[in-house]
Amino acid sequence: MYNSINMSSIFVLDQDRAIDFYVKTLGMELTNDMDIGFMRWVTVGVAGQPGRDVLLELPGPPGMDEKSAGQVRELVTKGATGF
């Protein structure tokens, strides 16, 4: 049984810029940065809070088709994610 959320996802257009923002500006720590072939898995988390990560995800495969990814990129560009 789940009793907490341990992974959230935020769509970003540039993972390197997102890492810079979340780590250098907000003070979070980089918890994973792995090239797993079909995608780059990048997560950040609050220092000292293991097991609660935020996935900095590029819109596109394998999670969505290109049409949907284009719509998400458009929303992110317009500021739908809050920054």
CSV table of C-alpha atoms in Angstrom, one decimal:
chain,number,residue,atom,x,y,z
A,1,MET,CA,0.0,0.0,0.0
A,2,TYR,CA,1.3,3.4,-0.9
A,3,ASN,CA,1.2,6.1,1.8
A,4,SER,CA,3.2,8.9,0.2
A,5,ILE,CA,4.2,10.3,-3.2
A,6,ASN,CA,7.9,9.6,-3.8
A,7,MET,CA,8.2,10.7,-7.5
A,8,SER,CA,6.8,13.7,-9.3
A,9,SER,CA,7.4,14.8,-12.8
A,10,ILE,CA,8.0,18.3,-14.3
A,11,PHE,CA,8.2,18.8,-18.1
A,12,VAL,CA,11.2,20.8,-19.1
A,13,LEU,CA,12.6,21.8,-22.5
A,14,ASP,CA,16.3,21.6,-21.6
A,15,GLN,CA,17.4,19.2,-18.9
A,16,ASP,CA,20.8,20.9,-18.4
A,17,ARG,CA,19.2,24.3,-17.8
A,18,ALA,CA,16.7,22.7,-15.5
A,19,ILE,CA,19.4,21.0,-13.5
A,20,ASP,CA,21.2,24.4,-13.2
A,21,PHE,CA,18.0,26.1,-11.9
A,22,TYR,CA,16.9,23.4,-9.5
A,23,VAL,CA,20.4,22.8,-8.1
A,24,LYS,CA,22.1,26.1,-8.2
A,25,THR,CA,19.1,28.4,-7.7
A,26,LEU,CA,16.8,26.4,-5.5
A,27,GLY,CA,19.5,24.4,-3.7
A,28,MET,CA,18.2,21.0,-4.5
A,29,GLU,CA,20.6,18.1,-5.1
A,30,LEU,CA,21.0,16.1,-8.3
A,31,THR,CA,19.9,12.6,-7.4
A,32,ASN,CA,20.1,10.8,-10.8
A,33,ASP,CA,21.5,11.7,-14.2
A,34,MET,CA,21.5,8.6,-16.4
A,35,ASP,CA,21.5,8.0,-20.1
A,36,ILE,CA,19.4,4.9,-20.4
A,37,GLY,CA,19.5,4.7,-24.2
A,38,PHE,CA,16.0,5.8,-25.1
A,39,MET,CA,15.9,8.7,-22.7
A,40,ARG,CA,17.9,10.6,-20.1
A,41,TRP,CA,16.6,10.1,-16.6
A,42,VAL,CA,17.3,13.2,-14.5
A,43,THR,CA,16.0,13.6,-11.0
A,44,VAL,CA,16.5,16.2,-8.3
A,45,GLY,CA,15.5,16.2,-4.6
A,46,VAL,CA,15.7,18.2,-1.4
A,47,ALA,CA,19.0,17.6,0.3
A,48,GLY,CA,18.5,15.2,3.3
A,49,GLN,CA,15.1,14.0,2.0
A,50,PRO,CA,16.0,10.7,0.2
A,51,GLY,CA,13.2,8.9,-1.6
A,52,ARG,CA,11.3,12.0,-2.7
A,53,ASP,CA,12.5,13.0,-6.2
A,54,VAL,CA,11.3,15.2,-9.1
A,55,LEU,CA,11.9,13.9,-12.6
A,56,LEU,CA,12.9,16.6,-15.0
A,57,GLU,CA,11.3,15.1,-18.1
A,58,LEU,CA,11.6,16.1,-21.7
A,59,PRO,CA,8.2,15.8,-23.5
A,60,GLY,CA,8.3,13.0,-26.0
A,61,PRO,CA,8.9,9.3,-26.4
A,62,PRO,CA,8.8,7.0,-24.6
A,63,GLY,CA,6.1,8.6,-22.5
A,64,MET,CA,4.1,10.2,-25.2
A,65,ASP,CA,3.7,10.4,-29.0
A,66,GLU,CA,5.1,13.3,-31.0
A,67,LYS,CA,1.8,15.1,-31.4
A,68,SER,CA,1.2,15.2,-27.6
A,69,ALA,CA,4.8,16.1,-27.0
A,70,GLY,CA,4.4,19.1,-29.3
A,71,GLN,CA,1.4,20.3,-27.3
A,72,VAL,CA,3.2,19.9,-24.0
A,73,ARG,CA,6.2,21.8,-25.4
A,74,GLU,CA,3.9,24.6,-26.4
A,75,LEU,CA,2.3,24.8,-23.0
A,76,VAL,CA,5.7,24.7,-21.3
A,77,THR,CA,6.9,27.5,-23.6
A,78,LYS,CA,3.9,29.6,-22.6
A,79,GLY,CA,4.7,29.1,-18.9
A,80,ALA,CA,2.1,26.5,-18.0
A,81,THR,CA,4.6,25.0,-15.5
A,82,GLY,CA,4.9,28.2,-13.5
A,83,PHE,CA,8.4,29.4,-14.6
